[in-house]
Every structure is written in C-alpha cells, then in structure tokens.
Coordinates of C-alpha atoms and ligand atoms in Angstrom, one line a residue:
M487 CA 177.8 57.5 52.3
S488 CA 177.6 60.4 54.7
A489 CA 177.2 60.1 58.5
I490 CA 173.7 61.5 58.1
L491 CA 172.4 58.4 56.2
K492 CA 173.2 56.2 59.1
A493 CA 171.2 58.2 61.7
T494 CA 167.6 57.5 62.2
T495 CA 166.6 58.9 65.6
P496 CA 167.8 61.8 67.8
S497 CA 169.2 59.2 70.2
A498 CA 171.8 58.2 67.7
P499 CA 175.2 59.5 68.9
E500 CA 176.7 60.7 65.7
K501 CA 177.5 64.3 65.1
I502 CA 176.1 65.7 61.9
L503 CA 176.5 69.4 62.2
P504 CA 179.4 71.1 63.8
C505 CA 177.8 72.3 67.0
P506 CA 178.2 75.7 68.6
A507 CA 179.4 76.0 72.1
P508 CA 177.4 78.7 73.9
C509 CA 179.1 78.2 77.3
S510 CA 181.4 75.3 76.5
N511 CA 184.8 74.8 78.1
E512 CA 185.9 72.3 75.4
N513 CA 188.8 74.5 74.3
N514 CA 189.7 75.8 77.7
P515 CA 192.0 73.2 79.4
E516 CA 192.2 75.4 82.6
L517 CA 188.5 75.3 83.2
L518 CA 188.3 71.7 82.2
A519 CA 190.9 70.8 84.7
T520 CA 188.9 72.4 87.5
Q521 CA 185.7 70.5 86.6
D522 CA 185.1 67.3 88.5
S523 CA 184.2 64.6 86.0
S524 CA 181.2 63.7 88.2
S525 CA 180.0 67.3 88.5
Y526 CA 176.5 68.2 87.2
R527 CA 178.1 70.6 84.7
S528 CA 180.4 68.0 83.3
L529 CA 177.3 65.9 82.4
Y530 CA 175.3 69.0 81.3
E531 CA 177.8 70.4 78.8
P532 CA 177.9 67.5 76.3
L533 CA 174.1 67.4 76.3
V534 CA 173.7 71.1 75.6
N535 CA 176.6 71.7 73.2
G536 CA 176.2 69.1 70.6
I537 CA 174.8 65.6 69.8
P538 CA 176.0 63.6 72.8
T539 CA 177.8 60.3 72.3
E540 CA 176.3 57.1 73.5
P541 CA 178.4 57.0 76.7
Q542 CA 177.4 60.6 77.5
R543 CA 173.7 59.8 77.0
S544 CA 174.1 56.7 79.1
A545 CA 175.8 58.7 81.9
A546 CA 172.9 61.1 81.8
A547 CA 170.4 58.2 82.1
D548 CA 172.4 56.8 85.1
F549 CA 172.2 60.3 86.7
L550 CA 168.4 60.3 86.2
R551 CA 168.0 56.8 87.7
D552 CA 169.9 58.0 90.8
S553 CA 167.8 61.2 91.0
L554 CA 164.6 59.2 90.8
R555 CA 165.9 56.9 93.5
D556 CA 166.6 59.8 95.8
T557 CA 163.3 61.5 95.2
P558 CA 161.0 60.9 98.2
V559 CA 157.9 58.8 97.5
G560 CA 154.5 60.5 98.0
A561 CA 154.5 64.1 99.3
D562 CA 153.1 65.7 96.2
D563 CA 149.7 67.1 95.5
L564 CA 148.9 65.2 92.3
P565 CA 145.6 63.4 92.2
S566 CA 145.7 59.6 92.4
S567 CA 144.4 59.2 88.8
G568 CA 144.3 60.9 85.5
A569 CA 140.5 61.4 85.9
D570 CA 141.0 64.2 88.4
L571 CA 143.8 66.0 86.6
M572 CA 141.8 68.8 85.1
A573 CA 140.2 69.6 88.4
W574 CA 143.6 69.5 90.1
M575 CA 145.0 72.0 87.5
E576 CA 142.1 74.4 88.0
A577 CA 142.4 74.2 91.8
S578 CA 146.2 74.8 91.6
M579 CA 145.7 77.8 89.3
Q580 CA 143.0 79.3 91.6
A581 CA 145.3 79.0 94.6
V582 CA 148.1 80.7 92.8
H583 CA 145.9 83.5 91.5
G584 CA 144.6 84.0 95.1
K585 CA 148.1 84.3 96.4
Y586 CA 149.1 86.6 93.7
Q587 CA 146.1 88.9 94.3
H588 CA 147.1 89.0 98.0
Y589 CA 150.7 89.9 96.9
L590 CA 149.4 92.7 94.7
Q591 CA 147.2 94.1 97.5
T592 CA 150.1 94.2 100.0
R593 CA 152.3 95.9 97.4
Q594 CA 149.6 98.5 96.7
S595 CA 149.3 99.2 100.3
G596 CA 153.0 100.0 100.5
A597 CA 154.8 96.7 101.2
P598 CA 158.3 96.5 99.8
R599 CA 159.2 94.2 96.9
Q600 CA 159.2 90.6 98.1
Y601 CA 161.9 89.1 95.9
F602 CA 164.4 91.7 94.7
A603 CA 166.0 94.2 97.1
N604 CA 167.5 96.2 94.2
R605 CA 168.3 96.0 90.5
S606 CA 171.5 94.0 91.0
H607 CA 169.6 91.4 93.0
A608 CA 167.2 90.9 90.1
L609 CA 170.0 90.7 87.6
Y610 CA 171.9 88.3 89.9
F611 CA 168.7 86.1 89.8
L612 CA 168.6 86.1 86.0
R613 CA 172.2 85.1 85.8
Q614 CA 172.1 82.4 88.4
V615 CA 169.2 80.6 86.8
A616 CA 170.7 80.7 83.3
P617 CA 171.8 77.1 83.2
T618 CA 168.2 76.0 83.6
K619 CA 166.6 78.7 81.3
L620 CA 169.1 78.0 78.5
V621 CA 167.7 74.5 78.1
D622 CA 164.1 75.5 78.5
G623 CA 161.8 72.8 76.9
S624 CA 164.6 70.3 76.5
W625 CA 162.9 67.6 78.5
L626 CA 160.5 67.1 75.5
Y627 CA 163.1 67.0 72.8
G628 CA 163.3 63.2 72.5
L629 CA 159.6 63.0 71.5
C630 CA 160.1 64.9 68.2
A631 CA 161.3 61.7 66.6
Y632 CA 157.9 60.2 67.5
A633 CA 155.7 63.1 66.4
D634 CA 153.6 60.7 64.3
N635 CA 152.2 59.1 67.4
P636 CA 149.0 61.1 68.1
R637 CA 149.2 60.1 71.8
L638 CA 152.4 62.2 72.0
S639 CA 151.2 65.1 69.9
D640 CA 150.4 67.5 72.8
L641 CA 154.0 67.1 74.1
V642 CA 155.6 67.6 70.6
V643 CA 153.4 70.7 70.1
T644 CA 154.5 72.0 73.5
Y645 CA 158.2 71.5 72.5
L646 CA 157.6 73.3 69.2
E647 CA 156.1 76.2 71.1
E648 CA 159.1 76.4 73.4
L649 CA 161.1 76.7 70.2
G650 CA 158.8 79.5 69.1
N651 CA 157.6 77.4 66.1
G652 CA 160.8 78.5 64.5
D653 CA 160.4 82.3 65.1
A654 CA 163.4 83.7 66.8
D655 CA 161.4 86.3 68.8
K656 CA 159.3 83.6 70.3
N657 CA 162.0 80.9 70.9
H658 CA 162.3 80.7 74.7
V659 CA 166.1 80.0 74.7
T660 CA 166.8 82.8 72.2
L661 CA 164.8 85.1 74.4
Y662 CA 166.8 84.2 77.4
R663 CA 170.1 84.5 75.6
G664 CA 168.9 88.0 74.5
L665 CA 168.2 88.8 78.1
L666 CA 171.7 87.8 79.2
A667 CA 173.3 89.8 76.5
R668 CA 171.1 92.8 76.9
Y669 CA 171.9 93.2 80.6
G670 CA 175.6 92.2 80.4
L671 CA 175.1 89.0 82.4
D672 CA 177.6 87.0 80.3
P673 CA 179.7 85.1 80.8
I674 CA 178.1 82.5 83.1
D675 CA 181.2 80.4 83.5
D676 CA 181.7 80.6 87.2
L677 CA 178.3 79.6 88.6
P678 CA 178.2 77.0 91.4
D679 CA 177.9 73.5 90.1
A680 CA 174.6 72.9 91.9
H681 CA 173.0 75.4 89.5
Y682 CA 173.4 72.9 86.7
E683 CA 171.5 70.1 88.4
Q684 CA 168.0 71.1 87.2
G685 CA 169.1 71.9 83.7
L686 CA 170.9 68.5 83.6
I687 CA 167.7 66.7 84.6
Q688 CA 165.8 68.4 81.8
L689 CA 168.5 67.6 79.2
A690 CA 168.9 64.0 80.5
L691 CA 165.1 63.4 80.0
G692 CA 165.2 64.9 76.5
W693 CA 168.1 62.7 75.4
N694 CA 166.6 59.5 76.9
A695 CA 163.0 59.6 75.9
Q696 CA 162.7 55.9 75.1
E697 CA 163.6 54.9 78.6
F698 CA 161.8 57.7 80.6
L699 CA 158.5 58.5 78.8
P700 CA 156.3 58.3 81.9
E701 CA 158.8 60.4 83.9
I702 CA 158.9 63.0 81.0
V703 CA 155.1 63.2 81.0
G704 CA 155.1 63.7 84.8
F705 CA 157.9 66.2 84.7
N706 CA 156.1 68.2 82.0
L707 CA 152.8 68.0 84.0
A708 CA 154.3 69.6 87.1
Y709 CA 156.7 72.0 85.4
E710 CA 154.1 73.5 83.1
Q711 CA 151.7 74.5 85.8
L712 CA 151.7 78.3 86.6
P713 CA 153.9 78.9 89.7
L714 CA 153.4 81.9 91.9
H715 CA 157.1 82.9 91.6
L716 CA 156.7 83.4 87.9
L717 CA 154.0 86.1 88.5
I718 CA 155.9 87.8 91.2
S719 CA 159.3 87.7 89.3
A720 CA 157.7 89.3 86.2
Y721 CA 156.0 92.0 88.3
E722 CA 159.2 93.0 90.2
L723 CA 161.4 92.8 87.1
N724 CA 159.1 95.2 85.3
E725 CA 159.1 97.4 88.4
L726 CA 162.9 97.6 88.3
G727 CA 162.9 98.6 84.6
I728 CA 164.1 95.1 83.5
D729 CA 162.4 93.4 80.5
P730 CA 160.0 90.9 82.0
Y731 CA 158.9 89.4 78.6
Y732 CA 160.5 86.0 79.1
F733 CA 158.5 85.6 82.3
T734 CA 155.2 87.1 81.1
L735 CA 155.4 84.9 78.0
H736 CA 155.4 81.9 80.3
V737 CA 152.4 83.2 82.2
T738 CA 150.5 83.3 79.0
V739 CA 151.8 80.1 77.3
D740 CA 151.3 78.1 80.5
N741 CA 147.6 79.2 80.8
T742 CA 145.1 76.6 82.0
D743 CA 142.6 77.3 79.2
T744 CA 144.4 76.4 76.1
G745 CA 148.1 76.7 77.1
H746 CA 150.8 74.3 78.2
A747 CA 149.3 73.6 81.6
R748 CA 146.1 72.1 80.1
R749 CA 148.1 70.4 77.3
A750 CA 150.3 68.8 79.9
C751 CA 147.2 67.3 81.6
Q752 CA 145.8 66.1 78.3
A753 CA 149.2 64.6 77.4
A754 CA 149.3 62.6 80.7
I755 CA 145.9 61.2 80.0
D756 CA 146.7 60.4 76.3
A757 CA 150.0 58.7 77.1
A758 CA 148.5 56.5 79.8
P759 CA 148.4 52.8 78.9
R760 CA 145.0 51.4 78.0
M761 CA 146.2 48.0 79.2
D762 CA 146.5 47.1 82.8
D763 CA 150.0 48.0 84.1
G764 CA 149.2 47.7 87.8
G765 CA 149.6 51.4 88.3
E766 CA 153.2 51.5 87.1
Y767 CA 152.7 54.4 84.6
W768 CA 151.1 56.6 87.2
R769 CA 153.7 55.8 89.8
R770 CA 156.5 56.7 87.4
L771 CA 154.7 59.8 86.2
R772 CA 154.5 61.1 89.8
A773 CA 158.2 60.4 90.3
G774 CA 159.0 62.4 87.2
A775 CA 156.8 65.2 88.5
K776 CA 159.1 65.5 91.5
L777 CA 162.2 65.9 89.4
G778 CA 161.3 69.6 88.9
D779 CA 161.9 70.2 92.6
L780 CA 165.5 69.0 92.5
G781 CA 168.4 71.4 92.3
V782 CA 168.6 75.0 93.4
G783 CA 165.1 76.5 93.1
T784 CA 163.9 80.0 92.2
L785 CA 163.4 81.0 95.8
D786 CA 166.7 79.5 96.9
V787 CA 168.5 81.6 94.3
I788 CA 166.7 84.7 95.3
R789 CA 167.4 84.2 99.0
G790 CA 171.0 83.3 98.2
F791 CA 171.9 86.9 97.1
N792 CA 174.4 88.6 99.4
I793 CA 175.7 91.7 97.8
D794 CA 179.0 91.7 99.8
H795 CA 179.7 88.2 98.6
E796 CA 178.8 89.1 95.1
V797 CA 181.2 92.1 95.0
V798 CA 184.0 89.9 96.4
R799 CA 183.3 87.2 93.8
I800 CA 183.4 89.8 91.0
F801 CA 186.7 91.3 92.1
S802 CA 188.2 87.9 92.8
H803 CA 187.2 86.8 89.3
K804 CA 188.8 90.0 87.9
A805 CA 192.0 89.8 90.0
P806 CA 194.0 87.5 87.7
A807 CA 193.4 90.0 84.8
G808 CA 194.0 93.0 86.9
H809 CA 197.2 91.7 88.5
G810 CA 200.1 93.2 86.6
A811 CA 197.9 95.6 84.7
H812 CA 198.4 98.6 87.1
S813 CA 201.5 100.8 87.3
D814 CA 203.7 100.8 90.4
F815 CA 202.3 104.2 91.2
C816 CA 198.9 102.7 91.8
K817 CA 198.8 102.2 95.6
V818 CA 196.1 101.6 98.1
A819 CA 197.0 101.7 101.9
G820 CA 200.6 101.9 100.9
R821 CA 200.5 98.7 98.9
K822 CA 200.7 98.4 95.1
V823 CA 197.4 97.5 93.5
N824 CA 199.2 94.7 91.6
D825 CA 200.2 93.2 94.9
W826 CA 196.7 93.4 96.3
L827 CA 195.4 91.6 93.2
A828 CA 198.2 88.9 93.1
D829 CA 196.0 86.6 95.2
P830 CA 192.1 86.7 95.0
K831 CA 192.1 85.9 98.7
N832 CA 193.2 89.5 99.3
V833 CA 190.0 90.9 97.8
P834 CA 188.1 91.5 101.0
A835 CA 191.0 93.3 102.6
F836 CA 191.6 95.3 99.4
L837 CA 188.0 96.4 99.4
A838 CA 188.2 97.4 103.0
A839 CA 191.4 99.3 102.3
L840 CA 189.6 101.2 99.4
E841 CA 186.9 102.1 101.8
H842 CA 189.2 103.2 104.6
G843 CA 191.3 105.2 102.2
G844 CA 188.2 107.2 101.0
W845 CA 188.2 105.7 97.5
I846 CA 184.8 104.2 98.2
K847 CA 182.2 106.0 100.3
K848 CA 179.6 103.5 101.2
N849 CA 176.0 104.5 101.7
Q850 CA 176.5 107.6 99.6
P851 CA 175.6 108.4 95.9
A852 CA 178.0 106.3 93.8
A853 CA 179.3 109.5 92.0
E854 CA 180.8 110.6 95.3
S855 CA 183.2 107.7 95.3
R856 CA 186.5 108.3 93.5
F857 CA 186.7 104.6 92.8
W858 CA 183.3 104.6 91.0
N859 CA 184.5 107.6 88.9
L860 CA 187.4 105.5 87.7
L861 CA 184.9 103.0 86.4
Q862 CA 182.3 105.3 84.8
G863 CA 182.0 108.8 83.5
D864 CA 184.1 111.0 81.3
R865 CA 187.6 109.8 80.8
A866 CA 187.2 107.0 83.4
E867 CA 190.5 105.3 83.6
M868 CA 189.1 101.8 84.1
F869 CA 186.2 102.1 81.7
G870 CA 185.2 98.8 80.2
V871 CA 187.0 96.7 82.9
F872 CA 183.7 95.6 84.5
S873 CA 180.6 94.3 82.6
P874 CA 177.3 96.1 82.9
Y875 CA 176.1 93.6 85.5
E876 CA 179.2 93.9 87.6
L877 CA 178.9 97.7 87.5
Q878 CA 175.4 97.5 88.7
V879 CA 176.4 95.3 91.6
I880 CA 179.3 97.7 92.6
H881 CA 176.9 100.6 92.2
D882 CA 174.3 99.1 94.4
W883 CA 176.9 97.9 96.9
I884 CA 178.3 101.5 97.3
R885 CA 174.8 103.0 97.6
G886 CA 173.7 100.6 100.3
D887 CA 170.0 100.8 101.3
A888 CA 169.4 103.6 98.9
S889 CA 169.8 101.1 96.1
G890 CA 166.3 99.9 97.0
D891 CA 165.0 102.6 94.7
G892 CA 166.1 100.3 91.9
A893 CA 168.2 102.9 90.0
S894 CA 170.3 101.7 87.1
F895 CA 174.0 102.5 87.2
E896 CA 173.5 104.0 83.7
T897 CA 171.2 106.7 85.2
T898 CA 174.1 107.7 87.5
T899 CA 176.5 107.7 84.6
Q900 CA 174.3 109.8 82.5
A901 CA 173.8 112.3 85.3
Q902 CA 177.6 112.4 85.8
S903 CA 178.2 113.2 82.2
T904 CA 175.6 116.0 82.2
G905 CA 176.6 117.3 85.6
A906 CA 173.0 116.6 86.9
V907 CA 173.9 114.2 89.7
A908 CA 171.6 115.9 92.1
Q909 CA 168.7 115.4 89.8
V910 CA 168.8 111.6 89.5
P911 CA 165.2 110.5 89.7
R912 CA 164.3 108.8 93.0
R913 CA 162.3 106.0 91.5
P914 CA 163.1 104.5 88.0
L915 CA 160.4 104.0 85.5
S916 CA 159.0 100.5 85.1
F917 CA 160.1 98.6 82.0
R918 CA 156.6 98.9 80.4
V919 CA 156.3 102.7 81.0
A920 CA 159.8 103.3 79.8
E921 CA 159.0 101.3 76.7
R922 CA 155.8 103.2 76.0
L923 CA 157.6 106.5 76.3
R924 CA 160.4 105.2 73.9
L925 CA 157.8 104.1 71.3
A926 CA 155.9 107.3 71.6
K927 CA 159.1 109.1 70.6
G928 CA 159.3 107.0 67.5
A929 CA 161.8 104.4 68.6
T930 CA 161.5 100.7 67.7
S931 CA 160.7 98.2 70.4
S932 CA 163.7 97.3 72.5
T933 CA 162.2 93.9 73.4
N934 CA 164.0 91.1 71.7
T935 CA 166.2 93.4 69.6
L936 CA 169.0 90.8 70.1
S937 CA 167.1 88.0 68.4
P938 CA 168.4 87.0 65.1
A939 CA 166.7 88.7 62.2
S940 CA 163.4 87.1 61.2
N941 CA 164.4 87.1 57.6
E942 CA 166.5 83.9 57.2
H943 CA 168.1 85.2 54.0
Q944 CA 170.0 87.6 56.2
W945 CA 171.6 84.8 58.2
L946 CA 175.2 83.8 57.8
D947 CA 175.8 80.7 59.7
T948 CA 177.9 77.6 59.2
D949 CA 175.2 75.1 60.4
L950 CA 172.6 76.8 58.3
S951 CA 174.9 76.3 55.2
L952 CA 175.4 72.6 56.1
L953 CA 171.7 72.1 56.6
R954 CA 170.8 73.7 53.2
E955 CA 173.6 71.7 51.6
Q956 CA 172.6 68.3 53.1
L957 CA 168.8 68.4 53.1
P958 CA 168.2 68.2 49.4
T959 CA 170.5 65.1 49.1
L960 CA 168.5 63.0 51.5
G961 CA 165.4 60.9 51.3
P962 CA 162.3 61.8 53.3
A963 CA 163.1 59.7 56.4
E964 CA 166.7 61.0 56.6
Q965 CA 165.5 64.6 56.0
R966 CA 163.2 64.4 59.0
D967 CA 166.0 62.8 61.0
L968 CA 168.3 65.7 60.1
L969 CA 165.7 68.3 61.0
V970 CA 165.1 66.6 64.4
R971 CA 168.8 66.8 65.1
A972 CA 168.9 70.5 64.2
M973 CA 166.1 71.0 66.7
S974 CA 168.2 69.6 69.5
P975 CA 169.0 71.7 72.6
A976 CA 172.3 72.7 71.1
L977 CA 170.9 74.0 67.9
H978 CA 167.2 74.9 68.0
W979 CA 167.8 78.5 68.9
T980 CA 170.4 79.0 66.1
P981 CA 169.5 80.1 62.5
A982 CA 169.8 76.4 61.4
G983 CA 167.6 75.2 64.3
L984 CA 164.9 77.9 63.6
M985 CA 164.8 77.0 60.0
A986 CA 164.7 73.3 60.8
T987 CA 161.8 73.8 63.2
K988 CA 159.7 75.6 60.5
A989 CA 160.5 72.8 58.0
F990 CA 159.7 70.1 60.5
I991 CA 156.3 71.8 61.3
D992 CA 155.6 72.1 57.5
R993 CA 156.3 68.4 57.0
T994 CA 154.7 67.0 60.1
Y995 CA 151.5 69.0 60.1
A996 CA 151.0 69.7 56.4
V997 CA 147.3 69.2 55.4
Ligands
FE2_938 FE1 159.6 77.9 78.2

C-alpha cells in the first residue's frame, strides 16, 4: 500500500510528492546553522516547502496561540455583530476611495510620489515583502478538505481564485514569482527574520484549520478588504515603469461588489454558529482579524528603505564571492581589492575609498563613474557580477536625487552602448504606456511572460509525472485527498498544483 492511501486530509503529515524548495535552505548547512530554531523563518520554511510533519504543524499552532495572546483586545473597527458587516465593508471602501482620490489630486497638482523615491526603492519593496506574497492565500488552504460544507464554500472559492483556478497567469503566487524573476529580485535568502512573521501567520492558519476556523474567517475578513496602500503602490509602480499587475489584480478581485471583500463578509456570516456560543465565535473572529496587522507592514517596509544601507548590504553579501577573485593589480586607495573584500565589515570604508579615488562620482550620471562602467556597458569587466536589482540600487545610489526621475539602469546602459548618454529621457514611460507602445509594434505582452505555459502538455515536471501516475490508481476519496495535497502552498503554483486545482474544481463543482 502506498503512503497515499493512508492520508485523508491535508493535515496528515506524510509527504506524497517530492516537494520543490523555492527558497529552502534544506541543503545548505551554512545557512541552516545561522538560523535560530525559534526564528520565524525556521517555522515558515517547512510549511511552505512541503507537507509539514505533525511536530512542525504543531509548532506553527503554538506560534499562532502565542500571537493571538499577544494581540491587543478591542482596538479594531469591526462591527459588534455580523448583521452590520456589509455596511462596515461599504463604509471602509468609501473611506479608502476618498483617500485615494485625495492622493490622486495631490499628485496631479504636482506632489511627489508618496511611497517610492526612485525605482530601486520600489524594487526593494517588492523584494522585502516577498515572504508574505509568496504564500498569498495560504490561510485558506486547510478549508479545501472541507469543500463539501456549503457554509465554507465562499472561503474555498476565494482560495481557488488565489490559485487562479488553475491558470498560471492568474495564480497569485505564480504572478509574484514572475515579478521577482523579471526584475532580478532573487534570491531572497538574506531578508530580516521579521519579514517572515506575517507569512508564517498565514501558513500556520492554513495548516491548522481545524483548530482555528473562527480566526481564519476573521483573518480573511480583514485581509481581503481593499487597503489604500494597494491602490497607491499600484499607481506608483506603474509610474516607475514596473509591472503593477499583481497589485491591480488585487484591487479588482477584492472588490466589494462581487469580489473577495464581499465574499469574506458572507463567509463570516455563513460560518457563524446558529447555536448560542455566548459570543465566542465573534470574539475569536475579531482576534483573527488582528493577526493581519502583525509583522512588518507595507508602510514599515517602504519607510525602512535607506539606499546607503542597501548598497552596503549588497556589497557585503557579495564580498565573500569577490574576495580572492581580483588580481593583485586591482587596488583602491593603495590597498588590494581582495583585502578590502576579505571582511564584509570593510565595505563602508571600501565604498568611501572608491568615491574618494574618483571611481564613483556621486550625484552625477552613472555613466560618468568609472566603477559603473566596470559593471555595465561594452566589455564591462565586472559584467554579470551584480543582479539587475543590485545594479538598479547602485545606479540610483550614484545618481543621488536625480534618481527620483525613476530611470532604469537599463536605459543608461543602452545609452552608453549607443553613445547617446546625453539623450537619456528625463522621465521614463509608465509601465502601461510602454506596454501599449510595445504591443503597437507587434510585440507580445510582456506581462506574465514568466508564467508556465498554459498548455499543460508542454510541462515537464517531476511532481506532475507523479500526480499523473498516482491519480488513476486511487479511489475517489484518495484522489481528492491527493489533489488537495497538490494544492498546498508548496505546490499549487507548480504545474502539478495547477493541474490539481483544475481537477479539484471539476470534481467539486461538476453539475
Ligand atoms: Fe492574492
């Protein structure tokens, strides 16, 4: 008998499919050694990279209990009963729309961007929030096993929509992974541990649905309402020429008419007990709603950007690879570059020496810095050393205040190669305008080009092979169990997960 036949719910700890490790350190003893076993990330990783074991799920549940205990009672704007939920949702939406209109008016009258000082600031934001975005929707995962209960159907449908109903170009995690790859924001292996807290909360809820149903309903209720920061982020990303689709998609799917925001209210009403519980359900729902406020929030991340610190971080992270890679002739301020890079602590002094030695000319066009020309341009000796994101940060750091125009480092590179540095446009095109121009020239859409092909016959994938092999050998209950496992946070965005999502929808909602 295979392991599959023993498993009946997603809470069972066995591993059926070999799971991919999108940002796992499982095979990296050095990174593992640096991870505190009580860190958020050490709890997060097993929940996102596979089917967690019983002790791992139980540790996540303990973490949730602690988080709920630490969450202050009251101090939310939720109504005191489900009867007022729809009115509450409408009022919240009106308030957000009003603030957004005010934002637009100030921008149209010449106010600067409110969130992102330059392009690297926006990309920094996308990278820092990745641990949360890469588990988007996961708080609802545990309800898939109970999809037959009509009182949970709004929540299950919401989860399926987070998964794009099995379409790669609508799966929220696939879209975010595409965004990271497209702008060179990988790897994300050195983010502060605090950035994993919110993602851990979401995963912990998803893997412990039986114990935390009211909290899941409450979390979903608060999290699916349209926040102002989503609207402003999307607006400013587009303005900086960065694909805002992941964010605009959430503006549309969270809408209060038919979207996730209304569905979340309906789900809270549907799941409420008909029998008297003395107000316990509503109390727990409100506590769950507050879990979305824990961890490092969107505005905290945006305010936390300091380009000097980010440049130092980038060089410090690169130092171990660069140490020993330079010849003895490479010297800055009379000291060998290999020596400078021997200890990441030298990085601030090294950068200062580069500046004093004229290698870097701050507050000038990047192409006027000899150091920049080593990184980019024809026959650049250090081409490929820095990722596209890192190059953008260095580019904006060198340019100083002028980087507020949002220019991409690629524009500078193109201008260098054509000798047209003086003609670099002062203001880059917004993403949407650039996309329209590209399409008018006959190009295909660049949005979501990194998503897996929509034709599953083109997929070559180990989990997909296993799924196809195992599914026909099982009875109906075990088949559904396997599909639910393949729709877990570790797998739903992969070819196997996308196929499983479609098969699950066919079986669950077939008429
Ligand atoms: Fe989402």
